[in-house]
Each structure stands twice: as C-alpha cells, then as structure tokens.
Coordinates of N, CA and C and ligand atoms in Angstrom, one line a residue:
M1 N 6.2 -37.4 -19.2 CA 4.9 -37.2 -18.0 C 5.7 -36.1 -17.2
R2 N 6.8 -35.9 -16.8 CA 7.2 -35.0 -15.8 C 7.1 -33.7 -16.4
T3 N 7.3 -33.5 -18.1 CA 7.2 -32.2 -18.4 C 5.9 -31.7 -18.3
R4 N 4.9 -32.8 -18.7 CA 3.4 -32.5 -18.5 C 3.0 -32.0 -17.4
L5 N 3.3 -32.7 -16.6 CA 3.1 -32.3 -15.1 C 3.4 -30.6 -14.7
S6 N 4.7 -30.4 -14.9 CA 5.3 -29.3 -14.8 C 4.4 -28.1 -15.6
V7 N 4.2 -28.4 -16.7 CA 3.5 -27.6 -17.5 C 2.1 -27.2 -17.0
L8 N 1.6 -28.1 -16.6 CA 0.2 -28.1 -15.8 C 0.3 -27.4 -14.5
A9 N 1.5 -27.5 -13.9 CA 1.6 -26.8 -12.3 C 1.8 -25.4 -13.0
V10 N 2.6 -24.9 -13.9 CA 2.9 -23.4 -14.3 C 1.4 -23.1 -14.8
A11 N 0.8 -23.7 -15.5 CA -0.6 -23.3 -16.1 C -1.5 -22.9 -14.7
S12 N -1.6 -23.8 -13.9 CA -2.4 -23.5 -12.8 C -1.8 -22.4 -12.1
L13 N -0.8 -22.2 -11.8 CA -0.2 -21.1 -11.0 C -0.5 -19.9 -11.6
W14 N -0.6 -19.8 -13.0 CA -0.8 -18.8 -13.7 C -2.2 -18.3 -13.8
L15 N -3.1 -19.4 -13.6 CA -4.5 -19.1 -13.6 C -4.9 -18.4 -12.1
I16 N -4.2 -19.1 -11.0 CA -4.3 -18.3 -10.0 C -3.8 -16.8 -9.8
M17 N -2.8 -16.8 -10.4 CA -2.2 -15.2 -10.4 C -3.0 -14.3 -11.3
I18 N -3.8 -14.6 -12.3 CA -4.7 -13.9 -12.9 C -5.8 -13.8 -12.4
A19 N -6.5 -14.8 -11.6 CA -8.0 -14.9 -11.2 C -8.3 -13.6 -10.5
P20 N -7.5 -12.6 -9.7 CA -8.0 -11.8 -8.9 C -8.3 -10.4 -10.0
T21 N -7.2 -10.3 -10.8 CA -7.1 -9.4 -12.0 C -8.5 -9.5 -12.6
Q22 N -8.7 -10.8 -13.0 CA -10.1 -10.6 -13.9 C -11.2 -10.4 -13.2
A23 N -11.3 -10.8 -11.8 CA -12.4 -10.5 -11.0 C -12.5 -9.0 -11.0
A24 N -11.4 -8.5 -10.7 CA -11.4 -6.9 -10.4 C -12.0 -6.3 -11.9
G25 N -11.7 -7.0 -12.8 CA -12.1 -6.3 -14.2 C -13.4 -5.6 -14.2
G26 N -14.5 -6.6 -13.9 CA -15.9 -6.2 -13.7 C -16.7 -6.3 -15.1
N27 N -18.0 -6.2 -15.0 CA -18.6 -6.4 -16.2 C -19.3 -5.1 -16.4
V28 N -18.9 -4.1 -17.5 CA -19.6 -2.8 -17.4 C -21.0 -2.9 -17.7
A29 N -21.6 -3.7 -18.8 CA -22.9 -3.7 -19.0 C -23.7 -4.2 -17.8
A30 N -23.4 -5.3 -17.3 CA -24.0 -5.7 -16.1 C -24.1 -4.7 -14.9
G31 N -22.9 -3.9 -14.8 CA -22.9 -2.9 -13.7 C -24.0 -1.7 -14.0
K32 N -24.0 -1.6 -15.4 CA -24.8 -0.4 -15.8 C -26.4 -0.8 -15.4
A33 N -26.7 -2.1 -15.5 CA -28.1 -2.2 -15.2 C -28.3 -2.3 -13.5
K34 N -27.3 -2.8 -12.7 CA -27.5 -2.4 -11.6 C -27.5 -1.3 -11.1
A35 N -26.9 -0.4 -11.8 CA -26.7 1.1 -11.2 C -28.0 1.9 -11.6
A36 N -29.0 1.6 -12.1 CA -30.1 2.1 -12.6 C -30.7 3.0 -11.3
V37 N -30.7 2.3 -10.2 CA -31.5 2.9 -9.2 C -30.4 3.9 -8.5
C38 N -29.3 3.9 -8.8 CA -28.2 4.7 -8.2 C -28.3 6.3 -8.8
A39 N -28.8 6.3 -9.9 CA -28.9 7.6 -11.1 C -29.4 8.6 -10.6
G40 N -30.5 8.6 -9.5 CA -31.3 9.6 -9.0 C -30.4 10.4 -8.1
C41 N -29.4 9.9 -7.2 CA -28.5 10.9 -6.6 C -27.2 11.0 -7.2
H42 N -26.6 9.9 -7.9 CA -25.3 10.2 -8.5 C -25.3 10.4 -9.9
G43 N -26.4 10.7 -10.4 CA -26.6 11.1 -12.0 C -26.6 10.1 -13.0
V44 N -27.3 10.3 -14.0 CA -27.3 9.2 -15.1 C -26.0 9.1 -15.8
D45 N -24.9 10.2 -15.8 CA -23.8 10.1 -16.2 C -22.8 9.8 -15.1
G46 N -23.3 9.7 -13.8 CA -22.2 9.5 -12.7 C -21.7 10.6 -12.3
N47 N -22.1 11.8 -12.7 CA -21.8 13.2 -12.1 C -22.4 14.2 -11.1
G48 N -23.0 13.1 -10.2 CA -23.6 13.5 -9.0 C -25.1 14.2 -9.6
G49 N -25.8 14.9 -8.5 CA -27.2 15.3 -8.8 C -27.3 16.6 -8.0
A50 N -28.7 16.8 -7.6 CA -28.9 18.2 -6.9 C -28.2 18.6 -5.7
D51 N -28.0 17.4 -4.9 CA -27.3 17.9 -3.6 C -25.5 17.8 -3.7
P52 N -24.9 18.6 -3.4 CA -23.5 18.5 -3.7 C -22.9 17.6 -2.4
L53 N -23.7 17.1 -1.7 CA -23.0 15.9 -0.7 C -23.1 14.7 -1.4
W54 N -23.8 14.6 -2.6 CA -23.9 13.4 -3.5 C -22.9 13.5 -4.3
P55 N -21.8 12.4 -4.0 CA -20.4 12.4 -5.0 C -20.7 12.0 -6.3
K56 N -19.8 12.3 -7.0 CA -19.8 12.2 -8.5 C -18.8 10.6 -8.4
L57 N -19.2 10.0 -9.0 CA -18.6 8.5 -9.2 C -18.0 8.4 -10.6
A58 N -18.2 9.2 -11.7 CA -17.8 8.9 -12.9 C -16.1 8.9 -13.0
G59 N -15.6 8.0 -13.2 CA -14.1 8.2 -13.6 C -13.5 7.7 -12.3
Q60 N -14.1 7.4 -11.2 CA -13.5 7.0 -10.0 C -12.7 5.4 -10.3
N61 N -11.9 5.3 -9.6 CA -11.2 3.8 -9.6 C -12.2 2.5 -9.5
A62 N -12.5 1.6 -10.2 CA -13.2 0.7 -10.2 C -13.1 -0.2 -8.7
D63 N -11.7 -0.6 -8.2 CA -11.6 -1.2 -7.1 C -12.0 -0.5 -5.8
Y64 N -11.7 1.0 -6.1 CA -12.0 1.9 -4.8 C -13.3 1.9 -4.4
I65 N -14.0 1.8 -5.6 CA -15.6 2.0 -5.7 C -16.2 0.5 -5.1
A66 N -15.7 -0.6 -5.5 CA -16.2 -2.1 -5.0 C -15.8 -2.0 -3.6
K67 N -14.8 -1.3 -3.0 CA -14.5 -1.5 -1.7 C -15.2 -0.7 -0.9
Q68 N -15.5 0.4 -1.4 CA -16.4 1.4 -0.5 C -17.9 0.4 -0.3
L69 N -18.5 0.0 -1.6 CA -19.7 -0.5 -1.5 C -19.7 -1.8 -0.5
A70 N -18.6 -2.4 -0.7 CA -18.7 -3.6 0.4 C -18.5 -2.9 1.9
D71 N -17.8 -1.7 2.3 CA -17.7 -1.4 3.3 C -18.8 -0.7 4.0
F72 N -19.7 -0.2 2.9 CA -21.1 0.3 3.4 C -22.0 -1.0 3.8
K73 N -21.7 -2.0 3.1 CA -22.5 -3.5 3.3 C -22.3 -4.0 4.8
T74 N -20.8 -4.0 4.9 CA -20.4 -4.5 6.4 C -20.7 -3.4 7.5
G75 N -20.9 -2.3 7.5 CA -21.0 -1.3 8.0 C -19.8 -0.7 8.6
K76 N -18.5 -1.0 8.1 CA -17.0 -0.4 8.2 C -17.1 1.0 7.8
R77 N -18.1 1.2 6.8 CA -18.2 2.9 6.5 C -19.7 2.9 6.9
K78 N -19.9 3.8 7.5 CA -21.5 4.2 8.0 C -22.0 5.3 7.3
D79 N -23.0 5.0 6.7 CA -24.3 6.0 6.0 C -25.3 5.5 5.8
P80 N -26.5 6.2 6.5 CA -27.8 5.5 6.6 C -28.3 5.4 5.1
I81 N -28.1 6.4 4.3 CA -28.7 6.2 2.7 C -27.9 5.0 2.2
M82 N -26.6 5.0 2.2 CA -25.8 3.9 1.3 C -26.1 2.6 1.8
A83 N -26.2 2.4 3.1 CA -26.1 1.2 3.7 C -27.6 0.2 3.1
G84 N -28.5 1.3 3.0 CA -29.8 0.6 2.4 C -29.7 0.4 1.0
M85 N -28.8 1.1 0.1 CA -28.6 1.0 -1.3 C -27.9 -0.3 -1.4
V86 N -26.9 -1.0 -0.7 CA -25.9 -1.9 -1.0 C -26.5 -3.4 -0.5
A87 N -27.6 -3.2 0.4 CA -28.1 -4.4 1.2 C -28.1 -5.6 0.4
N88 N -28.5 -5.5 -0.9 CA -29.0 -6.7 -1.7 C -27.9 -6.8 -2.8
L89 N -26.7 -6.1 -2.7 CA -25.6 -6.2 -3.7 C -24.5 -7.2 -3.5
S90 N -24.1 -8.4 -4.3 CA -23.4 -9.5 -4.3 C -22.0 -8.6 -4.5
K91 N -20.8 -9.5 -4.2 CA -19.5 -8.9 -4.5 C -19.2 -8.8 -6.0
T92 N -19.8 -9.6 -6.8 CA -19.7 -9.5 -8.3 C -20.4 -8.1 -8.8
D93 N -21.8 -8.0 -8.0 CA -22.6 -6.8 -8.5 C -21.6 -5.3 -8.3
M94 N -20.8 -5.6 -6.9 CA -20.1 -4.5 -6.7 C -18.9 -4.5 -7.6
Q95 N -18.2 -5.3 -8.1 CA -17.2 -5.0 -8.9 C -17.6 -4.7 -10.4
N96 N -18.8 -5.2 -10.8 CA -19.4 -4.6 -12.0 C -19.8 -3.3 -11.9
I97 N -20.4 -2.8 -10.7 CA -20.8 -1.5 -10.7 C -19.4 -0.5 -10.9
G98 N -18.5 -0.9 -9.9 CA -17.1 -0.3 -10.1 C -16.7 -0.1 -11.4
A99 N -16.5 -1.0 -12.3 CA -16.1 -1.1 -13.5 C -17.1 0.0 -14.6
Y100 N -18.4 -0.1 -14.4 CA -19.1 0.7 -15.0 C -18.9 2.2 -14.6
Y101 N -18.8 2.6 -13.3 CA -18.8 4.1 -13.3 C -17.3 4.4 -13.6
A102 N -16.3 3.4 -13.5 CA -14.9 3.9 -13.8 C -15.1 4.3 -15.4
S103 N -16.0 3.5 -16.2 CA -15.9 3.8 -17.4 C -16.4 5.0 -18.0
L104 N -17.2 5.8 -17.1 CA -17.8 7.2 -17.6 C -16.8 8.4 -17.2
K105 N -17.0 9.3 -17.9 CA -16.3 10.6 -18.1 C -16.6 11.5 -16.9
I106 N -15.8 11.9 -15.9 CA -16.3 13.0 -15.0 C -16.2 14.4 -15.6
K107 N -17.1 15.0 -15.4 CA -17.3 16.4 -15.9 C -16.3 17.3 -14.8
P108 N -15.4 18.1 -15.4 CA -14.6 18.7 -14.3 C -15.4 19.8 -13.6
G109 N -15.0 20.2 -12.4 CA -15.6 21.1 -11.7 C -14.7 22.4 -11.7
A110 N -15.1 23.5 -11.0 CA -14.1 24.5 -11.2 C -14.2 25.3 -9.5
A111 N -13.2 25.3 -9.1 CA -13.2 26.2 -7.7 C -13.7 27.4 -7.7
R112 N -14.4 27.9 -6.8 CA -15.1 29.2 -6.8 C -14.6 30.2 -6.0
D113 N -13.7 29.8 -5.1 CA -12.9 30.8 -4.3 C -11.5 30.7 -4.5
A114 N -11.0 31.7 -5.3 CA -9.6 31.4 -5.9 C -8.6 31.4 -4.7
Q115 N -8.7 32.6 -3.5 CA -7.9 32.7 -2.7 C -7.8 31.3 -1.6
L116 N -9.2 31.0 -1.5 CA -9.1 29.6 -0.6 C -8.5 28.4 -1.4
A117 N -8.6 28.3 -2.9 CA -8.1 27.3 -3.5 C -6.5 27.5 -3.6
K118 N -5.9 28.4 -3.4 CA -4.6 28.8 -3.5 C -3.9 28.0 -2.4
L119 N -4.5 28.4 -1.3 CA -4.0 27.7 0.1 C -4.2 26.3 0.1
G120 N -5.3 25.7 -0.7 CA -5.5 24.3 -0.9 C -4.4 23.8 -1.8
E121 N -4.0 24.5 -2.8 CA -2.9 23.9 -3.7 C -1.8 23.8 -3.1
K122 N -1.3 24.7 -1.8 CA 0.0 24.6 -1.4 C -0.2 23.3 -0.5
I123 N -1.2 23.0 0.3 CA -1.3 21.7 1.1 C -1.4 20.5 0.1
Y124 N -2.1 20.4 -1.0 CA -2.2 19.5 -2.0 C -0.9 19.0 -2.5
R125 N -0.2 19.9 -2.9 CA 1.2 19.8 -3.6 C 2.3 19.6 -2.7
G126 N 2.2 20.2 -1.4 CA 3.3 20.1 -0.6 C 3.3 19.8 0.7
G127 N 1.8 19.6 1.1 CA 1.7 19.1 2.5 C 1.8 20.3 3.7
N128 N 1.9 20.0 4.9 CA 2.3 20.6 5.8 C 3.3 20.2 6.8
A129 N 4.6 20.4 6.5 CA 5.7 20.0 7.2 C 5.5 20.1 8.6
K130 N 5.1 21.3 9.2 CA 5.3 21.8 10.5 C 4.3 20.5 11.3
M131 N 3.1 20.4 10.5 CA 2.2 19.6 11.3 C 2.2 18.0 10.9
G132 N 3.2 17.9 10.0 CA 3.2 16.4 9.6 C 2.1 16.0 8.9
V133 N 1.9 17.0 7.9 CA 0.9 16.5 6.8 C 1.4 16.0 5.6
S134 N 1.5 15.0 5.1 CA 1.9 14.6 3.6 C 1.1 15.2 2.6
A135 N 2.0 15.4 1.4 CA 1.4 16.2 0.4 C 0.2 15.3 -0.3
C136 N -0.9 15.5 -0.6 CA -1.7 14.9 -1.0 C -1.5 14.0 -2.1
M137 N -0.8 14.9 -2.9 CA -0.5 14.4 -4.4 C 0.4 13.1 -4.4
S138 N 1.0 12.9 -3.4 CA 1.7 11.6 -3.3 C 1.0 10.3 -3.3
C139 N -0.1 10.5 -2.9 CA -1.1 9.3 -3.0 C -2.0 9.6 -4.3
H140 N -2.6 10.6 -4.3 CA -3.7 10.8 -5.0 C -3.2 11.5 -6.4
G141 N -2.1 11.6 -6.7 CA -1.6 11.9 -7.9 C -1.5 13.5 -8.2
P142 N -0.5 13.9 -9.0 CA -0.5 15.4 -9.1 C -1.8 16.0 -9.8
S143 N -2.5 14.9 -10.7 CA -3.7 15.6 -11.2 C -4.9 15.2 -10.4
G144 N -4.5 14.3 -9.4 CA -5.8 14.0 -8.3 C -6.6 12.8 -9.0
H145 N -6.1 12.2 -10.0 CA -6.5 10.9 -10.6 C -6.6 9.9 -9.5
G146 N -5.8 9.9 -8.8 CA -5.7 8.7 -7.8 C -4.8 7.6 -8.5
I147 N -4.4 6.6 -7.5 CA -3.7 5.6 -8.1 C -4.2 4.4 -7.7
P148 N -4.7 3.4 -8.8 CA -5.5 2.3 -8.5 C -4.6 1.1 -7.9
P149 N -5.0 0.3 -7.2 CA -6.4 0.2 -6.6 C -6.6 0.7 -5.5
H150 N -5.9 1.2 -4.7 CA -6.0 1.7 -3.4 C -6.4 3.4 -3.2
F151 N -5.6 4.2 -3.9 CA -5.9 5.7 -3.7 C -6.9 6.3 -4.7
P152 N -7.9 6.7 -4.3 CA -8.9 7.2 -4.9 C -8.9 8.6 -5.8
K153 N -9.5 8.6 -6.8 CA -9.6 9.9 -7.5 C -10.2 11.0 -6.5
V154 N -9.7 12.2 -6.5 CA -10.2 13.2 -5.7 C -10.7 14.4 -6.6
S155 N -9.9 14.5 -8.0 CA -10.1 15.7 -8.5 C -11.6 16.1 -9.3
G156 N -11.9 17.0 -9.4 CA -13.2 17.4 -9.8 C -14.4 16.9 -9.2
Q157 N -14.2 16.5 -7.8 CA -15.3 16.0 -7.0 C -16.1 17.1 -6.3
Q158 N -17.2 17.3 -5.9 CA -17.9 18.3 -5.5 C -17.0 18.6 -4.0
A159 N -16.7 19.8 -3.8 CA -16.0 20.4 -2.8 C -16.7 19.9 -1.6
A160 N -18.0 20.1 -1.5 CA -18.7 19.9 0.1 C -18.6 18.5 0.5
Y161 N -18.6 17.7 -0.8 CA -18.6 16.0 -0.4 C -17.3 16.0 0.2
N162 N -16.1 16.2 -0.7 CA -14.8 15.9 0.0 C -14.6 16.7 1.5
N163 N -15.0 17.7 1.6 CA -15.0 18.5 2.8 C -15.8 17.7 3.9
K164 N -16.7 17.2 3.6 CA -17.6 16.4 4.5 C -16.6 15.1 4.9
Q165 N -16.1 14.5 3.9 CA -15.2 13.0 4.2 C -13.9 13.6 4.9
L166 N -13.4 14.6 4.7 CA -12.2 15.1 5.5 C -12.4 15.4 6.9
L167 N -13.8 16.1 7.0 CA -14.0 16.2 8.6 C -14.5 15.0 9.4
A168 N -15.0 13.9 8.4 CA -15.4 12.9 9.0 C -14.2 11.7 9.5
F169 N -13.3 11.8 8.7 CA -12.0 11.4 8.8 C -11.4 11.9 10.1
K170 N -11.2 13.4 10.2 CA -10.8 14.0 11.3 C -11.3 13.6 12.6
A171 N -12.6 13.6 12.7 CA -13.4 13.2 13.7 C -13.5 11.6 14.2
G172 N -12.8 11.0 13.2 CA -12.9 9.3 13.2 C -14.2 8.8 13.1
H173 N -15.3 9.7 12.3 CA -16.7 8.7 12.1 C -16.4 8.2 10.7
R174 N -15.5 8.5 9.9 CA -15.3 7.4 8.7 C -13.9 7.0 9.1
D175 N -13.8 5.7 9.3 CA -12.5 5.2 9.8 C -12.3 3.8 8.7
N176 N -12.5 3.8 7.5 CA -12.3 2.4 6.8 C -11.1 2.6 5.8
D177 N -10.2 3.3 6.1 CA -9.1 3.6 5.4 C -7.6 3.2 5.9
G178 N -7.8 2.1 6.9 CA -6.6 1.7 7.2 C -5.8 2.7 8.0
D179 N -6.7 3.9 8.5 CA -5.6 4.7 9.5 C -4.9 5.6 8.7
I180 N -4.8 5.6 7.4 CA -4.2 6.5 6.5 C -4.5 8.0 6.6
M181 N -5.8 8.1 6.0 CA -6.6 9.7 6.1 C -7.1 10.0 7.5
T182 N -7.3 9.0 8.3 CA -7.9 9.7 9.5 C -6.6 10.3 10.4
R183 N -5.3 9.8 10.1 CA -3.9 10.4 10.8 C -3.8 11.5 10.0
I184 N -3.9 11.8 8.6 CA -3.8 13.0 8.0 C -4.8 14.0 8.3
A185 N -5.8 13.7 8.4 CA -7.1 14.7 8.6 C -7.1 15.2 10.0
F186 N -6.6 14.2 10.9 CA -6.6 14.8 12.4 C -5.7 16.0 12.7
R187 N -4.5 15.8 11.9 CA -3.6 17.0 12.0 C -4.0 18.3 11.1
M188 N -5.0 18.3 10.5 CA -5.3 19.5 9.5 C -6.5 20.4 10.4
S189 N -6.5 21.5 10.0 CA -7.4 22.6 10.7 C -8.6 22.7 9.8
E190 N -9.6 23.2 10.2 CA -11.0 22.9 9.5 C -10.7 23.7 8.2
Q191 N -10.2 25.1 8.6 CA -9.8 25.9 7.4 C -8.7 25.2 6.1
E192 N -8.0 24.6 6.5 CA -7.1 23.9 5.6 C -8.0 22.6 4.8
I193 N -9.0 22.1 5.5 CA -9.8 21.0 4.9 C -10.6 21.4 4.2
K194 N -11.3 22.9 4.2 CA -12.2 23.5 3.5 C -11.4 24.1 2.3
A195 N -10.2 24.3 2.4 CA -9.3 25.1 1.2 C -9.0 23.9 0.4
V196 N -8.4 22.6 0.8 CA -7.9 21.7 -0.1 C -9.2 21.1 -0.5
S197 N -10.3 21.0 -0.1 CA -11.2 20.6 -0.9 C -11.8 21.6 -2.0
E198 N -11.8 22.6 -1.6 CA -12.2 23.7 -2.6 C -11.1 23.5 -3.9
Y199 N -9.6 23.6 -3.7 CA -8.6 23.3 -4.7 C -9.0 21.9 -5.4
M200 N -9.4 20.7 -5.1 CA -9.5 19.5 -5.6 C -10.6 19.6 -6.6
S201 N -11.8 20.4 -6.1 CA -13.1 20.5 -6.8 C -12.7 20.9 -8.3
G202 N -11.6 21.7 -8.4 CA -11.4 22.4 -9.8 C -10.0 21.8 -10.3
L203 N -9.4 20.7 -9.7 CA -8.3 20.0 -10.2 C -8.7 19.0 -11.2
H204 N -7.8 19.0 -12.4 CA -8.2 18.1 -13.4 C -7.0 17.8 -14.3
Ligands
HEC1 C1 -30.8 9.0 -2.1 C2 -29.5 9.1 -2.6 C3 -28.5 8.0 -3.0 C4 -28.7 6.8 -4.0 C5 -29.9 6.4 -4.4 C6 -27.3 6.1 -3.8 N1 -26.5 6.8 -3.3 FE1 -24.6 6.5 -2.9 N2 -24.0 8.0 -1.9 C7 -25.1 8.7 -1.5 C8 -24.6 9.6 -0.4 C9 -25.2 10.8 0.1 C10 -23.2 9.2 -0.4 C11 -22.1 10.0 0.5 C12 -22.2 9.1 1.8 C13 -21.1 9.7 2.8 O1 -21.2 11.2 3.0 O2 -20.2 9.2 3.2 C14 -23.0 8.3 -1.4 C15 -21.6 7.5 -1.4 C16 -21.6 6.5 -2.3 C17 -20.2 6.0 -2.7 C18 -19.0 6.3 -2.2 C19 -18.2 7.5 -3.1 C20 -17.0 7.7 -2.6 O3 -16.2 8.7 -3.3 O4 -16.5 7.1 -1.5 C21 -20.5 5.0 -3.6 C22 -19.6 4.0 -4.4 C23 -21.9 4.8 -4.1 N3 -22.5 5.9 -3.2 C24 -22.5 4.2 -4.9 C25 -23.7 3.9 -5.0 C26 -24.7 2.9 -5.8 C27 -23.9 1.8 -6.5 C28 -26.0 3.4 -5.7 C29 -26.9 2.6 -6.3 C30 -26.9 0.8 -6.0 C31 -26.1 4.4 -4.9 N4 -24.7 4.9 -4.4 C32 -27.2 5.1 -4.8 C33 -26.4 8.8 -2.2 C34 -27.0 7.9 -2.7
HEC2 C1 -0.5 8.0 2.1 C2 -1.4 7.9 1.1 C3 -2.5 8.9 1.2 C4 -2.0 10.3 1.3 C5 -0.7 11.0 1.5 C6 -3.2 11.0 1.3 N1 -4.4 10.3 1.0 FE1 -6.2 10.8 1.0 N2 -6.6 8.6 0.8 C7 -6.0 7.7 0.9 C8 -6.6 6.4 0.8 C9 -5.9 5.0 0.7 C10 -8.1 6.7 0.7 C11 -9.0 5.6 0.5 C12 -9.7 5.1 2.1 C13 -10.8 4.0 1.8 O1 -10.4 3.1 1.2 O2 -11.8 4.5 2.2 C14 -8.2 8.3 0.6 C15 -9.4 9.0 0.8 C16 -9.3 10.4 0.5 C17 -10.7 11.0 0.4 C18 -12.0 10.5 0.1 C19 -12.4 10.3 -1.1 C20 -13.8 9.8 -1.3 O3 -14.2 9.7 -2.4 O4 -14.4 9.6 -0.6 C21 -10.3 12.4 0.4 C22 -11.2 13.4 0.1 C23 -8.9 12.4 0.4 N3 -8.2 11.2 0.6 C24 -8.1 13.6 0.5 C25 -6.7 13.8 0.8 C26 -6.0 15.0 1.0 C27 -6.9 16.6 0.9 C28 -4.9 14.8 1.4 C29 -3.7 15.8 1.8 C30 -3.8 16.5 2.7 C31 -4.8 13.2 1.2 N4 -6.0 12.6 0.8 C32 -3.5 12.6 1.5 C33 -4.6 7.7 0.8 C34 -3.8 9.0 1.0

C-alpha cells in the first residue's frame, strides 16, 4: 500500500511538473484557424504586410507571442489596433496562435544602410559600456533568434517596427518588459536605436 501511494505521489508530481510545458506547446492547426484574420497585416506566411510597422511574427518564440497577446488584452501593452484584435481570444487561443507563428519560417531581411548597420553591429554585439548598455546578444542571441521563453527573436524583423518599439521602451510608452528593455533603451540615443534596428533587420 505504501509503495503504491508513493508511486501515485510521484506520478502526480510529474503531472504537475509537465502540465505547464504541455500548455505552452499549443496546437498549430487550431492556431492557424484563429490567425486567419491576422493575415491582412501580419501576412499569410507571418512575414508582415504592406506597412513596415506591422511586425513579422514568423519564427517568433511561441511563449513570447502568447505573452504579448495577453498583455494587449489586459492593456499592459497598449496598441489601439491590437487591443481590438485580441479582445475575444482565450488563453488557449493565444498559446495556439503562438505555436502556429513559431512554426512558420521568417524571410530574412537585409540592412539597407551599411554604415548605420555597422554602428548597430557594435552595439548589438558589444553594448555601450560607457552608457551602461548591455550587449543585446547576451539575451537575444548572437544570431538574434532569442532565447525562449522570455527573450524574443529580433533578427530579420522590420527595422521600422523595432525602431518604434525601442523608442517606445525609451519613452516608457511600452513598459510590459519587467523593466529590462525600458532601462536599456533609456540609455540609448535615437541614433543608436536607429542603427541597431537597421542591423537587426539584416541579421539571421
Ligand atoms: C490591422 C492590422 C493588424 C491586424 C489585423 C492584426 N495585427 Fe497584430 N499588430 C499590428 C501592429 C500595428 C502591431 C505593432 C503594435 C506596436 O507597435 O506595438 C502588431 C503587433 C502584434 C504582436 C506583437 C509582435 C511583437 O513582436 O511583439 C503580435 C503577437 C500580434 N500583433 C499578433 C496578432 C494576431 C494574433 C492577430 C490576429 C488575431 C493580429 N495581430 C492582427 C497590426 C495588426
Ligand atoms: C537582459 C536581457 C536583455 C538585453 C540585454 C536586451 N534585451 Fe531586448 N528584450 C528583452 C526582453 C525580456 C524583451 C521582451 C519584453 C516583453 O516581454 O515584452 C525584449 C524585447 C526587445 C524588443 C522588442 C521585440 C518585439 O518583437 O517587439 C526589441 C526590439 C529589443 N528587445 C531589442 C534589444 C536591443 C537592441 C538590445 C541591446 C541594445 C536589447 N534588446 C538588449 C531582454 C533583453
């Protein structure tokens, strides 16, 4: 009886431990169905649309996407367009949508201004010690693919979109980041923000 009980205890502990991972897994097919309405701006293949301020979602970390959708819904991250788009999504929908976009392939971009990208590369890879800016690659990875679940992919993203996000972090308009990016962007100049956004767009 005693052994049986402890086997049960171990089994239920194991279930508790794996439950969050399973939930974070998400269902790609269900996510694809829910994402049909998103294609107009984020692209049928998740690679964005006509406006460079509409971010690419293809290849982004599933958990990061689910978190952003939840933040748009609670208003922790403010955007008038996205607030309306997420109003009827459940937590499960958000996880499924995250899994769907994570399964798509991002089309790599290319930096258009080589000189600007060079300054961006310096900041991305080495930070700016004088200003206390950490190297971006320590959290977003040497190739910008991010580190799941918390650190998003930034490589291949539209430069205009990343530029807008960094300026929003700097001004505190976007502050759903646990104070990490707001502190970093606060210490960056607008020129450095532009440069690193240009560099990340061509990184892959
Ligand atoms: C009318 C255009 C439009 C539609 C439709 C739309 N979005 Fe967006 N989405 C945007 C814009 C613009 C942003 C950037 C907001 C900002 O600047 O902070 C965004 C941002 C996002 C982000 C954050 C990306 C990141 O890298 O942080 C996610 C995730 C997202 N949208 C998912 C969706 C999903 C899922 C749907 C469908 C249910 C959807 N969007 C429909 C325009 C749209
Ligand atoms: C200590 C870890 C850390 C460092 C260092 C860091 N980031 Fe981030 N970054 C994050 C986290 C965490 C988020 C996501 C916040 C959230 O959940 O909304 C983020 C988000 C971003 C985003 C928004 C992505 C999107 O899709 O909307 C951009 C752009 C970005 N970081 C660029 C940079 C740049 C450029 C640097 C270097 C100057 C940098 N980061 C350094 C942790 C970091």
